[in-house]
PDB file of C-alpha atoms in Angstrom:
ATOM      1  CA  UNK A  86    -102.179  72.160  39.377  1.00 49.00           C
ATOM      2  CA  UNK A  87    -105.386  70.746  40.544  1.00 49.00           C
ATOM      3  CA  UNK A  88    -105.857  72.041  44.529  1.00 54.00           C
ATOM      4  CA  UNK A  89    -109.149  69.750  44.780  1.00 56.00           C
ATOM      5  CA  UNK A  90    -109.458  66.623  43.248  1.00 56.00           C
ATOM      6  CA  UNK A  91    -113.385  66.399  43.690  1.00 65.00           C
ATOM      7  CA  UNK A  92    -113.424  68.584  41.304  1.00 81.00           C
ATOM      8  CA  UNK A  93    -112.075  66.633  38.430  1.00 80.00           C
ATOM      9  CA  UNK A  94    -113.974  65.620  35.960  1.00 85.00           C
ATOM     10  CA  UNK A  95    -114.361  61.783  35.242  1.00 82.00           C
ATOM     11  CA  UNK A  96    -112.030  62.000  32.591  1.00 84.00           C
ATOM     12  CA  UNK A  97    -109.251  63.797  34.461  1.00 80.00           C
ATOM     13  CA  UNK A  98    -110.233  61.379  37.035  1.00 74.00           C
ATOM     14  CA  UNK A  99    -109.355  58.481  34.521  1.00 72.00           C
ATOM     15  CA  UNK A 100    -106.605  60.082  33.078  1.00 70.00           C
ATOM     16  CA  UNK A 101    -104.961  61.195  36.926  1.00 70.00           C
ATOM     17  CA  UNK A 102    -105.505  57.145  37.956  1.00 69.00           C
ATOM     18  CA  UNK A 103    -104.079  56.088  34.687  1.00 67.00           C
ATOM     19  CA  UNK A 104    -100.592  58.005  35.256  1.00 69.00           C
ATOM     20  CA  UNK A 105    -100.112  57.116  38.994  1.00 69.00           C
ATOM     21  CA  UNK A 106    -100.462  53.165  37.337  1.00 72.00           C
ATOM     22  CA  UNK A 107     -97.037  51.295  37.920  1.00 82.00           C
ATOM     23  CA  UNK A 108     -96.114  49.961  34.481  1.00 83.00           C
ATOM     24  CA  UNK A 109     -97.058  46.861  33.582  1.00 87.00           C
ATOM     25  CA  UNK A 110     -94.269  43.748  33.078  1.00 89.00           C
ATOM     26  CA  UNK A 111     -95.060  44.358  29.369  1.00 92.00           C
ATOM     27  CA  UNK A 112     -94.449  48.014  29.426  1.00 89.00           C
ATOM     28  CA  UNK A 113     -91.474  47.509  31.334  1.00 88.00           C
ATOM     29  CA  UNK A 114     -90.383  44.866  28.865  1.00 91.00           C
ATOM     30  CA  UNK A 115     -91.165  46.841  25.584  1.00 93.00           C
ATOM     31  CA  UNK A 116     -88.881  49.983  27.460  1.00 91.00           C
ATOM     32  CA  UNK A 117     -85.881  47.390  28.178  1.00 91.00           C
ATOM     33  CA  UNK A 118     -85.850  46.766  24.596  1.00 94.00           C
ATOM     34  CA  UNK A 119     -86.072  50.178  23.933  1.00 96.00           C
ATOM     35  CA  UNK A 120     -82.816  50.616  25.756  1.00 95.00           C
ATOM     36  CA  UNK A 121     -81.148  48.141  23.970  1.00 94.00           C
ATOM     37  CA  UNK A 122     -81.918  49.200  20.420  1.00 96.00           C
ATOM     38  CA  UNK A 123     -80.434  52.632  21.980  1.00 97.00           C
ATOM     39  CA  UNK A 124     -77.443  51.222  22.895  1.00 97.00           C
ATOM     40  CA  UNK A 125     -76.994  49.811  19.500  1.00 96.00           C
ATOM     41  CA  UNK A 126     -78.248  52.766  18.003  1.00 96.00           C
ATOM     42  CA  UNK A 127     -74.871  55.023  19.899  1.00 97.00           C
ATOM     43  CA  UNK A 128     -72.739  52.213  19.534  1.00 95.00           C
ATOM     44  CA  UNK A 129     -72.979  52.544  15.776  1.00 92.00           C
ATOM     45  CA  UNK A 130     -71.966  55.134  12.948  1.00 90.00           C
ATOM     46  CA  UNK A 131     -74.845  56.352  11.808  1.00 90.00           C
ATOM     47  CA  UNK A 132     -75.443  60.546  11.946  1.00 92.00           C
ATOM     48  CA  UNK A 133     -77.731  60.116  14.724  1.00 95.00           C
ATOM     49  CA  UNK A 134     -75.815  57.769  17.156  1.00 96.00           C
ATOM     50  CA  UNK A 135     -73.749  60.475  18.814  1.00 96.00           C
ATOM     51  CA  UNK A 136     -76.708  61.703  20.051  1.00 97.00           C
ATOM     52  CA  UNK A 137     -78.285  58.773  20.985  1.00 97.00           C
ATOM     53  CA  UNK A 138     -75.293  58.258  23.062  1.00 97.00           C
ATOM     54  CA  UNK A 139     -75.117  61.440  24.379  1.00 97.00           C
ATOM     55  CA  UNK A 140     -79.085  60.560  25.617  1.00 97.00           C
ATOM     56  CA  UNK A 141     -78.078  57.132  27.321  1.00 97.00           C
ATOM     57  CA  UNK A 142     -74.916  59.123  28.932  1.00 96.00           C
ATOM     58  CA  UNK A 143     -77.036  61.482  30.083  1.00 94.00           C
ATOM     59  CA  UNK A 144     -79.938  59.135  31.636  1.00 94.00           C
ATOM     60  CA  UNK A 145     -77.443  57.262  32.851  1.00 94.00           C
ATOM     61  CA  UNK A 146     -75.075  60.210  34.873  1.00 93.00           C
ATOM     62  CA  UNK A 147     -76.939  63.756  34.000  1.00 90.00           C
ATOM     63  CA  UNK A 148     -73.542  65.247  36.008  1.00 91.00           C
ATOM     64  CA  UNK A 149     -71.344  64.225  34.010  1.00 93.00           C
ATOM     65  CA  UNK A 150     -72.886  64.184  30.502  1.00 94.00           C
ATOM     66  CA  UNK A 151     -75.594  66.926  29.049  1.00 93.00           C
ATOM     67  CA  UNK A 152     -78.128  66.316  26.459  1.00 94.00           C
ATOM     68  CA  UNK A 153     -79.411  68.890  24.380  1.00 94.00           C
ATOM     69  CA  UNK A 154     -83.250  68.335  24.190  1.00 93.00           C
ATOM     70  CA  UNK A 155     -82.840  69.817  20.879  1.00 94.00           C
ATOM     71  CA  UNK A 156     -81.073  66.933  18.857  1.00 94.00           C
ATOM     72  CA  UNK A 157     -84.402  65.453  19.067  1.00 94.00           C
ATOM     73  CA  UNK A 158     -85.433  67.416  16.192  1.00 93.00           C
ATOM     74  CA  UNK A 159     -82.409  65.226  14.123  1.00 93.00           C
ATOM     75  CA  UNK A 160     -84.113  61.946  15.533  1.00 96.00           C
ATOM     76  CA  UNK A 161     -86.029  59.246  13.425  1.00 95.00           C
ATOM     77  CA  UNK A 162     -89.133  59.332  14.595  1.00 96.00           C
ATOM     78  CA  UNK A 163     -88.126  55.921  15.704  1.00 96.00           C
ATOM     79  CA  UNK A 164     -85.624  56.705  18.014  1.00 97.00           C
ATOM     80  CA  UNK A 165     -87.374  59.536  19.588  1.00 96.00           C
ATOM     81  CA  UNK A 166     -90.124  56.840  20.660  1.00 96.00           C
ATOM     82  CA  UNK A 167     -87.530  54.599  22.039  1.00 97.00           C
ATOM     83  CA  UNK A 168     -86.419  57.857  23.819  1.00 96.00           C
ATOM     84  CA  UNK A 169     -89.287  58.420  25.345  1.00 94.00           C
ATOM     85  CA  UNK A 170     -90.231  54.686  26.383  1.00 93.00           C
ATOM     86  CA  UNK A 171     -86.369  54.415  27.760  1.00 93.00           C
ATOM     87  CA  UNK A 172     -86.956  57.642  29.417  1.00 91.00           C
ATOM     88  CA  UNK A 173     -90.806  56.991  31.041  1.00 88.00           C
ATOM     89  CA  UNK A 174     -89.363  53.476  32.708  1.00 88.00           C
ATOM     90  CA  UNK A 175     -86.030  54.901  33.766  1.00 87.00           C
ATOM     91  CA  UNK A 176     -88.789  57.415  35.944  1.00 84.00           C
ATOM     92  CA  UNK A 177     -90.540  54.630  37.028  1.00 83.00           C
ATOM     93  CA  UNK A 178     -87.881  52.180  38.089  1.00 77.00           C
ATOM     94  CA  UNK A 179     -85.246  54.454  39.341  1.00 72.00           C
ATOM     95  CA  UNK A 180     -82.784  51.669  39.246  1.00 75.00           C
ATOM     96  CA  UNK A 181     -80.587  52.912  36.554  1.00 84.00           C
ATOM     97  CA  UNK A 182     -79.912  51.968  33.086  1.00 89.00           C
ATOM     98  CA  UNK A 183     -76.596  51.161  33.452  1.00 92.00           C
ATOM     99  CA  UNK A 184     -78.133  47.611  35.310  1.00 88.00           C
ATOM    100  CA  UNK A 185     -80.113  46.697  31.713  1.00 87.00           C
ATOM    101  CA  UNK A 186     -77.262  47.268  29.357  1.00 89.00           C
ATOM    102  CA  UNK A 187     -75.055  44.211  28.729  1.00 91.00           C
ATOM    103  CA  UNK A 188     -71.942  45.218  30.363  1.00 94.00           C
ATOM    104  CA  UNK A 189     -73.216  47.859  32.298  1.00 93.00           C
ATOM    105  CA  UNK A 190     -71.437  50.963  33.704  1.00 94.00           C
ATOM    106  CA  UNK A 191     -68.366  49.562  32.125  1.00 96.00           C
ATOM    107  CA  UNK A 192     -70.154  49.740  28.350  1.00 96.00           C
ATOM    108  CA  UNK A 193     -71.288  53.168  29.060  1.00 96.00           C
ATOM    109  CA  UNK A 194     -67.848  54.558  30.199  1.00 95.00           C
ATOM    110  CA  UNK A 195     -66.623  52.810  27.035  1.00 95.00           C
ATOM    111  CA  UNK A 196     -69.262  54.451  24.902  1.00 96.00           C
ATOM    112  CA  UNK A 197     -68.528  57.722  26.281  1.00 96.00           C
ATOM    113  CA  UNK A 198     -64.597  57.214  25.555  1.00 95.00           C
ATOM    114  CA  UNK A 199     -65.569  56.114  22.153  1.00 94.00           C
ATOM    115  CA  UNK A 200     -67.310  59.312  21.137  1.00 95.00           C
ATOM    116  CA  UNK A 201     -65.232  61.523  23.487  1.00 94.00           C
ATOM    117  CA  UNK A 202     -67.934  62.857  25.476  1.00 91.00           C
ATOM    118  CA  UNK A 203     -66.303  64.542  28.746  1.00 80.00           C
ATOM    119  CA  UNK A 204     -67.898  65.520  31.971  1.00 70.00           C
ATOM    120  CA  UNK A 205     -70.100  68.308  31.190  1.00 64.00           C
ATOM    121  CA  UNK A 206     -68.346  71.797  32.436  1.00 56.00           C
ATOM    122  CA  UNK A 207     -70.403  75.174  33.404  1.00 54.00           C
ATOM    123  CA  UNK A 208     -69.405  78.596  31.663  1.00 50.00           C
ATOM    124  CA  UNK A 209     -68.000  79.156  34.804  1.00 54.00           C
ATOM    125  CA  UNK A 210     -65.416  76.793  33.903  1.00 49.00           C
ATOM    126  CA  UNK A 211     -66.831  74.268  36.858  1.00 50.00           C
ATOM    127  CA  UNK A 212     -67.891  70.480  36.365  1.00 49.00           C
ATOM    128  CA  UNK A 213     -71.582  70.829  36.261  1.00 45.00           C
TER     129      UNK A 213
END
């Protein structure tokens, strides 16, 4: 961590400015469609879509449903770019994915139920 900023360089300085930038509507636009090619993605039956569901679960309720950062390793490159876009606006907004997917909390409790993802329980045999 950086204690004093005057001593960034210009670049840093450029590159510090350039992350505190809000998205722009396109950027926020490209990421909604992000989510929804997600959602289609763990709505399907393809070898990947479990874990594309387990993903949305977790951005959507990370108490109840884990994600291993590992199955990104099994994503199409793809899908881990949709990740990441559906990930960097979810920071950003804060308003919750679960208001951008057609049906909303419902579809992701029914998603969940279809792949029989539970809440997520601690070795110490607690809900975590």
């Amino acid at each position: 961590m950086i204690e004093n900023r005057s001593e960034l360089s210009p670049a840093e300085r450029s590159a510090l400015i350039e992350e505190m930038r809000p998205m722009s509507p396109e950027e926020q636009a490209q990421s909604q469609a992000a989510l929804r090619r997600l959602f289609e993605q763990a709505s399907g039956f393809s070898s990947q879509a479990k874990d594309v569901a387990r993903f949305l679960l977790s951005l959507w309720d990370s108490e109840r449903f884990r994600f291993e950062l590992s199955a990104f390793r099994s994503f199409d490159r793809a899908i881990v770019r949709d990740c990441l876009a559906a990930l960097y606006w979810d920071s950003e907004v804060q308003a919750g994915i679960q208001k951008h997917i057609a049906g909303g909390a419902q579809a992701l409790e029914e998603l969940a139920a279809h792949w029989g993802l539970k809440v997520a329980v601690s070795p110490e045999g607690c809900a975590a």
